Backbone as CSV, one residue per row, in Angstrom:
resi,resn,N_x,N_y,N_z,CA_x,CA_y,CA_z,C_x,C_y,C_z
1,MET,0.439,13.618,14.989,-0.544,12.343,15.000,-1.259,12.330,16.093
2,LYS,-2.632,11.595,16.061,-3.335,11.837,17.389,-2.642,11.020,18.444
3,TYR,-2.250,9.687,17.874,-1.252,8.916,19.159,-0.556,9.526,19.499
4,ASN,0.299,10.429,19.478,0.828,11.229,20.348,0.636,12.138,21.453
5,ILE,-0.804,12.025,21.052,-1.458,12.531,22.363,-1.547,12.166,23.484
6,SER,-1.537,10.650,23.540,-1.381,9.810,24.828,0.049,9.767,25.492
7,TYR,0.872,10.184,24.670,2.273,10.259,25.545,2.022,11.615,26.360
8,TYR,1.662,13.257,25.967,1.269,14.072,26.733,-0.030,13.584,28.037
9,LEU,-0.817,13.381,27.463,-2.008,12.756,28.672,-1.311,11.968,29.688
10,GLY,-0.082,11.087,29.460,0.474,10.173,30.339,0.882,11.156,31.256
11,ALA,2.193,12.077,30.591,2.721,12.713,31.511,2.048,13.438,32.305
12,ILE,1.118,13.978,31.651,-0.002,15.470,32.494,-0.483,14.762,33.626
13,PHE,-1.247,13.294,33.679,-1.820,12.886,34.795,-0.805,11.922,35.603
14,ALA,0.173,11.496,35.269,1.441,11.351,35.852,2.360,12.161,37.104
15,VAL,2.358,13.352,36.569,3.113,14.244,37.279,2.336,14.473,38.746
16,PRO,0.956,14.950,38.520,0.734,14.941,40.220,0.601,13.712,41.157
17,ILE,0.132,12.993,40.400,0.165,11.318,40.985,1.656,11.107,41.801
18,THR,2.668,11.490,41.210,4.001,11.408,41.509,4.467,12.174,42.535
19,LEU,3.959,14.017,42.507,4.235,14.653,43.767,3.484,13.978,44.816
20,ILE,1.972,13.282,44.877,1.232,13.117,45.919,2.211,11.775,46.506
21,VAL,2.655,10.991,45.758,3.573,9.985,46.376,4.906,10.583,46.855
22,GLY,5.504,11.294,46.153,6.533,11.974,46.945,6.412,12.227,48.471
23,PHE,5.216,13.280,48.082,4.644,14.083,49.736,4.305,12.805,50.751
24,ILE,3.703,11.941,50.272,3.373,10.960,51.080,4.873,10.464,51.730
25,SER,5.875,9.903,50.834,6.966,9.189,50.980,7.757,9.833,52.104
26,THR,7.593,11.290,51.821,8.594,11.838,52.982,8.049,12.295,54.006
27,THR,6.735,12.890,53.787,6.030,12.962,55.304,5.446,12.053,56.383
28,TYR,5.715,10.958,55.565,4.834,9.842,56.836,5.851,8.527,56.864
29,PHE,7.008,8.731,55.914,8.291,7.798,56.177,9.070,8.058,56.113
30,ALA,10.089,7.245,57.151,11.446,7.903,57.325,12.468,7.430,56.421
31,PHE,12.305,7.723,55.271,13.071,6.814,54.095,14.492,7.777,53.309
32,ASP,15.112,6.998,53.696,16.244,8.052,52.744,15.937,8.827,51.714
33,GLN,17.055,9.729,51.171,16.444,10.947,50.046,16.129,10.008,48.988
34,TRP,17.549,9.236,48.715,17.714,8.288,47.202,16.259,7.493,47.286
35,LEU,16.168,6.469,48.234,14.556,6.218,48.207,13.658,6.723,48.019
36,ASP,13.274,8.025,48.517,11.972,8.820,48.208,12.314,8.908,46.673
37,TRP,13.453,9.447,46.139,13.359,9.862,44.691,13.318,8.487,43.974
38,LEU,13.567,7.312,44.343,13.176,5.660,43.770,11.609,5.549,43.865
39,ILE,11.051,6.081,44.681,9.815,5.840,44.745,8.596,7.031,44.134
40,MET,9.095,7.879,43.992,8.629,8.845,42.936,8.890,8.799,41.639
41,LEU,9.993,8.048,41.202,10.175,7.189,40.007,9.167,6.038,39.466
42,GLY,9.141,5.548,40.723,8.241,4.120,40.655,6.738,4.925,40.171
43,GLY,6.722,5.805,40.857,5.377,6.233,40.827,4.940,6.676,39.455
44,TYR,5.789,7.448,38.976,5.290,8.283,37.742,5.495,7.225,36.668
45,ILE,6.463,6.367,36.665,6.374,5.349,35.854,4.825,4.356,36.014
46,GLY,4.534,3.866,36.950,3.211,3.128,37.621,2.307,4.255,37.268
47,ALA,1.952,5.147,37.238,0.814,6.053,36.741,0.821,6.421,35.125
48,TYR,1.928,6.780,34.271,2.452,7.090,33.077,2.100,5.860,31.745
49,ILE,2.789,4.651,32.545,2.505,3.612,31.465,0.587,3.107,31.171
50,PRO,0.179,2.938,32.534,-1.195,2.626,32.329,-2.240,3.419,31.667
51,ILE,-1.896,4.769,31.737,-2.626,5.872,30.972,-2.506,6.234,29.744
52,GLN,-1.174,5.900,29.233,-0.840,6.355,27.967,-1.233,4.922,27.451
53,LEU,-0.859,3.632,27.829,-1.574,2.509,27.051,-2.879,2.405,26.870
54,THR,-3.572,2.943,27.964,-5.296,2.995,27.675,-5.558,4.223,26.591
55,THR,-5.315,5.301,26.833,-5.472,6.195,25.725,-5.116,6.014,24.314
56,SER,-3.919,5.447,24.126,-3.576,5.434,22.815,-4.059,3.709,22.504
57,LYS,-4.534,2.843,22.854,-5.603,1.784,22.621,-6.891,2.529,22.309
58,GLN,-7.387,3.612,22.626,-8.663,3.887,21.991,-8.462,4.636,20.762
59,TYR,-7.107,5.441,20.685,-7.208,6.090,19.154,-6.666,4.688,18.151
60,LEU,-6.003,3.423,18.684,-5.789,2.216,17.849,-6.924,1.455,17.515
61,ASN,-8.013,1.837,18.143,-9.304,1.043,18.234,-10.264,1.629,17.116
62,GLU,-10.274,3.073,17.285,-11.079,3.641,16.145,-10.437,3.650,14.841
63,ALA,-9.078,3.684,14.661,-8.209,3.514,13.633,-8.112,2.205,12.723
64,GLY,-9.133,1.017,13.640,-8.593,-0.524,13.451,-7.257,-1.130,13.053
65,LEU,-6.692,-0.618,13.766,-5.160,-1.265,13.799,-4.660,-1.904,14.896
66,SER,-3.873,-2.604,14.920,-3.318,-2.956,16.348,-1.688,-2.373,16.418
67,ARG,-1.616,-2.519,17.941,-0.451,-1.886,17.841,0.896,-2.432,17.251
68,ARG,1.054,-3.570,16.694,1.824,-3.628,16.252,1.850,-3.259,14.527
69,GLU,0.529,-3.407,14.167,0.514,-2.516,12.964,0.788,-1.340,13.084
70,PHE,0.388,-0.247,13.695,0.465,0.902,14.106,2.201,1.342,14.219
71,LYS,3.070,0.789,14.785,4.431,0.658,14.754,5.233,0.422,13.698
72,TYR,4.446,-0.684,12.753,4.929,-0.934,11.446,4.829,0.311,10.461
73,ILE,3.616,0.692,10.816,3.119,2.074,9.767,4.071,3.163,10.111
74,ARG,4.157,3.478,11.623,4.909,4.550,11.723,6.547,4.673,11.767
75,LYS,6.862,3.142,11.409,8.295,2.851,11.211,8.563,3.694,9.532
76,HIS,7.696,3.250,8.740,7.538,3.460,7.558,7.328,5.024,7.122
77,LEU,6.821,5.778,8.002,6.360,7.119,7.759,8.000,7.976,7.980
78,ASN,8.059,7.202,9.407,9.919,8.031,9.396,10.578,8.036,8.544
79,GLU,10.610,6.821,8.043,11.758,6.431,7.064,11.211,7.284,5.906
80,ALA,9.991,7.755,5.327,9.743,8.624,4.147,9.901,9.839,4.319
81,ARG,10.008,10.630,5.719,9.842,12.067,6.213,11.022,12.449,5.519
82,PRO,12.421,12.043,5.418,13.852,12.411,5.214,13.807,12.453,3.303
83,LYS,12.923,11.550,3.006,13.082,11.303,1.341,11.866,12.529,0.537
84,ILE,10.883,12.848,1.502,9.687,14.117,1.311,10.955,14.890,1.236
85,LYS,11.623,15.457,2.152,12.169,16.808,2.330,13.606,16.920,1.322
86,THR,13.864,15.467,0.800,14.901,15.617,0.043,14.449,15.877,-1.351
87,LEU,12.867,15.526,-1.750,12.101,15.917,-2.971,11.955,17.088,-3.520
88,MET,11.638,17.777,-1.991,11.386,19.193,-2.003,12.715,19.824,-2.168
89,SER,13.526,19.556,-1.851,14.949,20.383,-1.963,15.777,20.231,-3.794
90,GLN,15.125,19.617,-4.517,15.098,19.603,-5.498,14.623,20.925,-6.196
91,TYR,13.767,21.833,-6.214,13.409,23.175,-6.321,14.583,24.143,-6.796
92,THR,15.661,23.637,-6.089,16.757,24.399,-6.228,17.593,24.284,-7.347
93,LYS,17.269,23.240,-7.787,18.261,22.443,-9.219,17.608,22.700,-10.403
94,VAL,16.303,23.052,-10.349,15.662,23.264,-11.558,15.977,24.420,-12.067
95,ARG,15.773,24.398,-14.030,16.339,25.076,-14.581,15.678,25.431,-15.821
96,SER,14.592,24.708,-16.306,13.472,25.224,-17.111,12.136,24.916,-16.687
97,ILE,11.215,25.836,-16.620,9.908,25.889,-16.364,9.124,24.174,-16.541
98,LYS,9.213,23.544,-17.373,8.572,22.449,-17.990,9.361,21.741,-16.596
99,ASP,10.262,21.506,-16.350,10.890,20.793,-15.245,10.440,20.906,-13.903
100,PHE,10.407,22.457,-13.823,9.928,22.998,-12.681,8.381,22.690,-12.387
101,LYS,7.542,22.346,-12.951,6.295,22.441,-13.201,6.159,20.946,-12.919
102,SER,7.008,19.959,-13.471,6.808,18.694,-13.223,7.172,18.172,-11.801
103,VAL,8.016,18.575,-11.031,8.653,18.881,-9.840,7.846,19.211,-8.841
104,ILE,7.198,20.374,-8.884,6.130,20.772,-8.568,5.013,19.854,-7.694
105,GLU,4.517,19.128,-9.134,3.109,18.077,-9.651,3.974,16.722,-8.476
106,ILE,4.913,16.310,-8.419,5.359,15.294,-8.101,5.219,15.484,-6.368
107,ASN,5.969,16.760,-6.330,6.189,16.915,-4.833,4.627,17.564,-4.285
108,ARG,4.008,17.744,-4.572,2.427,18.111,-4.248,1.816,16.893,-3.986
109,ILE,2.042,15.750,-4.929,1.073,14.068,-4.863,1.926,13.555,-3.399
110,ALA,3.478,13.393,-3.702,3.982,13.007,-2.788,3.452,13.472,-1.241
111,ARG,3.585,14.950,-0.868,3.208,15.428,0.365,1.869,14.750,0.727
112,ILE,0.604,14.864,-0.089,-0.539,14.801,0.123,-0.735,13.340,0.278
113,ILE,-0.105,12.270,-0.085,-0.065,11.002,0.051,0.192,10.885,1.829
114,TYR,1.788,11.212,1.449,2.244,11.309,3.291,1.625,11.546,4.468
115,LYS,1.184,13.005,4.034,0.352,13.870,5.342,-1.138,12.692,5.559
116,THR,-2.124,12.395,4.412,-3.105,11.737,4.618,-2.904,10.110,5.397
117,VAL,-1.527,9.604,4.910,-1.417,8.691,5.641,-1.140,8.959,7.251
118,GLN,-0.463,9.641,7.421,0.032,10.433,8.484,-1.194,10.808,9.682
119,LYS,-2.118,11.066,9.050,-3.468,11.710,9.473,-4.179,10.283,9.734
120,GLN,-4.245,9.241,8.852,-5.097,8.613,8.881,-4.561,6.981,8.487
121,PRO,-3.540,6.710,9.465,-2.601,5.238,9.263,-3.467,4.122,8.890
122,ASN,-4.673,3.885,9.248,-5.349,2.528,8.227,-5.513,2.679,6.681
123,LYS,-4.934,3.539,6.432,-4.958,3.753,4.636,-3.736,3.372,4.082
124,PHE,-2.730,3.220,4.779,-1.408,2.514,4.339,-1.194,1.609,3.634
125,PHE,-2.059,0.594,3.879,-2.254,-0.303,3.298,-2.456,-0.342,1.768
126,LYS,-3.168,0.553,1.475,-3.630,1.095,0.555,-2.848,1.548,-0.709
127,VAL,-1.320,2.071,-0.150,-0.613,2.732,-0.929,1.170,2.306,-0.250
128,ASP,1.040,1.361,0.169,2.196,0.276,0.619,3.473,0.659,-0.406
129,SER,3.043,0.419,-1.373,3.894,0.504,-2.669,4.595,1.786,-2.757
130,PHE,3.732,2.442,-2.345,4.617,4.262,-2.635,5.434,4.666,-1.415
131,PHE,5.339,3.634,-0.435,6.633,3.691,0.680,7.514,2.629,0.184
132,PHE,7.048,1.368,-0.388,8.152,0.498,-0.406,9.391,0.879,-1.507
133,THR,8.693,1.464,-2.956,9.290,1.694,-4.125,8.856,2.802,-4.453
134,HIS,8.026,3.335,-5.270,7.586,4.190,-5.699,8.121,5.359,-5.393
135,LEU,8.111,5.827,-4.055,9.083,7.085,-3.377,10.619,6.965,-3.447
136,ASP,11.071,5.944,-3.551,12.722,5.923,-3.496,12.566,5.989,-5.134
137,ASN,12.081,5.401,-6.017,12.474,5.477,-7.651,12.276,6.962,-7.864
138,THR,11.130,7.535,-7.114,11.080,9.158,-7.519,12.292,10.028,-7.113
139,VAL,12.899,9.865,-5.758,13.840,10.709,-5.371,14.830,10.652,-6.037
140,ASN,15.079,9.156,-6.113,16.531,8.776,-6.948,16.796,9.576,-8.310
141,LEU,15.511,9.064,-8.675,15.561,9.577,-10.348,15.648,11.320,-10.626
142,VAL,14.847,11.477,-9.691,14.756,13.177,-9.764,16.160,13.809,-9.189
143,ASP,16.648,13.269,-8.547,18.109,13.815,-7.730,19.350,13.560,-9.297
144,HIS,19.413,12.503,-9.651,20.133,12.060,-10.625,19.851,13.078,-11.924
145,TYR,18.729,13.170,-12.336,18.207,14.269,-13.468,18.510,15.369,-13.269
146,MET,17.873,16.075,-12.009,18.423,17.427,-11.715,19.568,17.638,-11.607
147,THR,20.585,16.873,-11.353,21.971,17.108,-11.228,22.880,16.931,-12.697
148,LEU,22.487,15.720,-13.303,22.936,15.689,-14.753,22.468,16.677,-15.546
149,VAL,21.193,17.177,-15.858,20.809,18.032,-16.741,21.450,19.352,-16.595
150,ARG,21.840,19.683,-15.431,22.785,21.389,-15.088,24.220,21.099,-15.755
151,MET,24.658,20.139,-15.938,25.874,19.931,-16.621,26.294,20.519,-18.050
152,PRO,27.196,21.114,-18.603,27.425,21.555,-19.522,28.107,20.494,-20.441
153,HIS,28.110,20.965,-22.085,28.597,20.268,-22.930,28.432,18.918,-22.699
154,LYS,26.729,18.979,-23.145,26.533,17.123,-23.102,26.400,16.662,-24.640
155,ASN,26.909,15.898,-24.905,26.718,15.646,-26.418,25.389,14.721,-26.606
156,GLN,25.084,14.150,-27.773,23.715,13.362,-28.293,23.099,12.749,-27.485
157,GLU,24.136,11.315,-27.030,23.862,10.546,-26.461,23.328,10.693,-24.987
158,GLU,24.278,11.573,-24.396,23.430,12.102,-23.106,21.983,12.778,-23.062
159,MET,22.037,13.729,-24.025,20.908,14.216,-24.429,19.786,13.039,-24.551
160,ALA,19.833,12.071,-25.246,18.825,10.992,-25.589,18.842,10.826,-23.839
161,GLN,19.804,10.288,-23.528,19.605,9.608,-21.948,18.550,10.422,-20.949
162,LEU,18.891,11.922,-21.074,18.449,13.161,-20.118,16.919,12.649,-20.701
163,GLN,16.558,12.467,-21.818,15.159,12.789,-22.385,14.423,11.506,-22.005
164,ALA,15.157,10.333,-22.151,14.390,9.235,-21.765,14.234,9.235,-19.854
165,ALA,15.455,9.872,-19.238,14.960,9.867,-17.913,13.694,10.984,-17.677
166,ARG,13.389,11.875,-18.483,12.099,12.871,-18.185,11.385,12.128,-18.392
167,LEU,11.040,11.454,-19.573,9.679,10.762,-19.850,9.784,9.486,-18.355
168,THR,10.905,8.793,-17.988,10.656,8.135,-17.121,9.979,8.692,-15.697
169,LEU,10.295,9.757,-15.585,9.879,10.921,-14.866,8.058,10.871,-14.750
170,GLU,7.588,11.277,-15.795,6.550,11.237,-16.262,5.446,10.161,-15.810
171,GLU,6.600,8.854,-16.278,5.545,7.643,-15.681,5.267,7.785,-14.078
172,LEU,6.704,7.863,-13.668,6.654,7.933,-12.036,5.646,8.738,-11.263
173,LYS,5.190,9.816,-12.273,4.307,10.632,-11.900,2.738,10.471,-11.770
174,ARG,2.627,9.773,-13.132,1.751,8.893,-13.198,1.198,7.559,-12.399
175,THR,2.253,7.058,-12.027,2.181,5.955,-10.952,1.950,6.458,-9.595
176,LEU,2.713,7.744,-9.101,1.892,8.424,-7.841,0.374,9.053,-8.298
177,GLN,0.302,9.414,-8.803,-1.202,9.603,-9.373,-2.142,8.407,-8.814
178,ALA,-2.208,7.390,-9.782,-2.277,5.830,-9.369,-2.659,5.961,-7.886
179,ASP,-1.426,6.060,-7.225,-1.612,5.651,-5.680,-2.378,6.844,-5.199
180,LEU,-2.623,8.088,-5.233,-3.459,8.994,-4.427,-4.962,8.646,-4.839
181,ARG,-5.292,8.609,-6.103,-6.502,7.575,-6.322,-6.892,6.731,-5.678
182,ALA,-5.981,5.363,-5.539,-6.323,4.307,-4.727,-6.411,4.480,-3.308
183,LEU,-5.648,5.655,-2.778,-5.846,6.354,-1.348,-7.318,6.769,-1.017
184,ASN,-7.898,7.554,-2.070,-8.947,8.305,-2.092,-10.217,7.394,-2.436
185,SER,-10.094,6.303,-2.800,-11.112,5.398,-3.457,-12.143,5.109,-2.595
186,GLU,-11.942,5.128,-1.060,-13.105,4.833,-0.077,-13.935,5.637,0.045
187,ASP,-12.962,7.299,-0.085,-13.814,8.760,0.282,-14.988,9.080,-1.203
188,PHE,-14.321,8.521,-2.283,-15.181,8.610,-3.148,-16.477,7.875,-3.450
189,GLN,-15.732,6.462,-2.812,-17.644,5.547,-2.980,-18.159,6.418,-1.814
190,ALA,-17.784,6.731,-0.404,-18.641,7.065,0.126,-19.431,8.138,0.153
191,MET,-19.074,9.190,-0.612,-19.608,10.373,-1.441,-20.575,10.039,-2.195
192,SER,-20.283,8.844,-3.157,-21.294,8.636,-4.144,-22.379,8.083,-3.595
193,VAL,-21.779,6.903,-2.305,-23.230,6.624,-1.428,-24.553,7.907,-0.885
194,GLU,-23.621,8.801,-0.544,-24.283,10.167,0.095,-25.058,11.025,-0.919
195,VAL,-24.772,10.875,-2.238,-25.117,11.509,-3.267,-26.363,10.627,-3.741
196,ASP,-26.269,9.063,-3.431,-27.449,8.239,-4.351,-28.452,8.482,-3.191
197,LEU,-28.359,8.526,-1.944,-29.286,8.663,-0.689,-30.079,9.884,-0.867
198,ALA,-28.848,11.542,-1.217,-29.612,12.462,-1.367,-30.855,12.567,-2.797
199,LYS,-30.198,11.805,-3.398,-31.322,11.541,-4.975,-32.669,11.105,-4.377
200,ILE,-32.207,9.722,-3.641,-33.841,9.226,-3.527,-34.274,9.741,-2.457
201,ASN,-33.668,10.468,-1.140,-34.774,11.242,-0.818,-35.498,12.255,-0.921
202,GLN,-34.520,13.058,-2.183,-35.121,14.064,-2.993,-37.134,13.995,-3.397
203,PRO,-37.632,13.111,-3.913,-38.511,13.283,-4.430,-39.759,13.613,-2.649
204,LYS,-39.087,12.698,-1.871,-40.240,12.894,-0.573,-40.265,13.654,-0.131
205,ILE,-39.155,14.739,-0.557,-39.063,16.321,0.461,-40.160,16.996,-0.482
206,GLN,-39.965,16.928,-1.566,-40.962,17.710,-2.819,-41.859,17.369,-2.900
207,GLU,-42.266,15.898,-2.322,-43.778,15.461,-2.120,-44.423,16.009,-0.967
208,LYS,-43.446,16.552,0.339,-43.939,17.224,1.405,-44.346,18.560,0.934
209,VAL,-43.581,19.145,0.143,-43.110,20.510,0.086,-44.526,20.809,-0.978
210,THR,-44.398,20.218,-1.756,-45.898,20.316,-2.742,-47.028,20.735,-2.384
211,PRO,-47.810,19.370,-1.647,-49.013,19.662,-1.002,-49.138,21.095,-0.044
212,GLN,-48.383,21.504,0.835,-48.387,22.396,1.595,-48.543,23.838,0.839
213,LEU,-47.693,23.569,-0.241,-47.808,24.807,-1.340,-49.359,24.989,-1.981
214,GLU,-49.746,23.583,-2.192,-51.179,23.512,-2.865,-52.031,24.307,-1.518
215,THR,-51.789,23.589,-0.775,-52.931,24.212,0.275,-52.775,25.296,0.788
216,GLU,-51.730,25.854,0.754,-51.733,27.881,0.817,-52.202,28.143,-0.285
217,GLU,-51.888,27.964,-1.236,-53.167,28.464,-2.693,-54.481,28.563,-2.727
218,LEU,-54.837,27.097,-1.837,-56.502,27.091,-1.555,-56.862,27.936,-0.728
219,VAL,-56.095,28.432,0.261,-56.567,29.419,1.415,-56.176,30.777,0.972
220,LYS,-55.323,30.976,-0.068,-55.233,32.503,-0.790,-56.326,32.787,-1.598
221,VAL,-56.732,31.616,-2.638,-57.941,31.812,-3.406,-59.105,32.536,-3.179
222,PRO,-59.664,31.827,-2.014,-61.019,32.554,-1.406,-60.815,33.941,-1.060
223,VAL,-59.931,33.963,-0.225,-59.438,35.390,0.366,-59.509,36.189,-0.618
224,ILE,-59.054,36.270,-1.668,-58.714,36.857,-2.593,-59.924,37.156,-3.273
225,LYS,-60.635,36.299,-3.537,-61.993,36.583,-4.070,-62.959,37.680,-3.298
226,LYS,-62.623,37.126,-2.075,-64.034,38.108,-0.837,-63.548,39.318,-1.199
227,ARG,-61.963,39.525,-1.012,-61.623,40.619,-0.674,-62.535,41.785,-2.402
228,GLN,-62.352,40.894,-3.552,-62.803,41.808,-4.978,-63.873,42.070,-4.564
229,GLU,-64.950,40.842,-4.298,-66.376,41.056,-3.873,-66.335,42.522,-3.230
230,GLU,-65.860,42.476,-2.112,-66.237,43.760,-0.968,-66.126,45.337,-1.795
231,ARG,-64.387,45.067,-2.609,-64.438,46.262,-3.692,-65.666,46.714,-4.404
232,ILE,-65.929,45.610,-5.167,-67.015,46.093,-6.110,-68.298,46.540,-5.492
233,PHE,-68.711,45.920,-4.126,-69.676,45.991,-3.513,-69.483,47.750,-3.197
234,ASP,-68.514,48.115,-2.081,-68.164,49.322,-2.256,-68.410,50.353,-3.142
235,ASN,-67.477,50.070,-4.340,-67.889,50.928,-5.540,-69.306,51.156,-5.731
236,GLU,-70.143,49.956,-5.919,-71.752,50.393,-6.248,-72.570,51.193,-5.203
237,GLN,-71.937,50.992,-3.603,-72.435,51.947,-3.120,-72.213,53.551,-3.324
238,ARG,-71.189,53.486,-3.296,-70.646,54.911,-3.784,-71.356,55.854,-5.022
239,PHE,-71.423,54.768,-5.901,-72.065,55.331,-7.111,-73.809,55.511,-6.971
240,ASN,-73.879,54.836,-5.855,-75.840,54.997,-5.957,-76.020,55.920,-4.817
């Protein structure tokens, strides 16, 4: 996440400032050693915090988020990370090709949503229901289904319950697909605008190209006729 770069920048610039402060303190002032270390610590904190806040604020302005909103989003991303890992671990429990395909698709969609929001946190509020309910429901149901489907000696009632759970998983997969569409809706709209603009500008480009081609043809025709006349004249001279 680009926001984390602000921490590294703060540390990179704060370290040399701390060394300079420490050098001045030990060279020009007769402080005790513990006081020199305390001054160096204060110099580090005094340099780190403003640099980190300034660089992080620039990123938040680009994302259109306040610091409070970003912390709220990052909290839910941190809570979702272990759930995504749990969902991925279900591969080891799969015992049929059909279930394997379903788990792959669910994992793929969930990871795409998580990674997209991680890179573009301003999109969180388009799919907040994914982080609040949809992901939890999917992880819990997949975990229970994959555990129970492996159990031997199931009766008819249990088989019917597993079939109902399989159908519910398909519904949850469609819900995740709807979340993904909501996440990408603005990108598709922007692409449609670009396509429309390209179509509008295309006739203008063709109009610029066509007169140029016509001019070139008009120039070429007299030259070709002149060459043909010269060849005819040369042939007549030879025969005469």
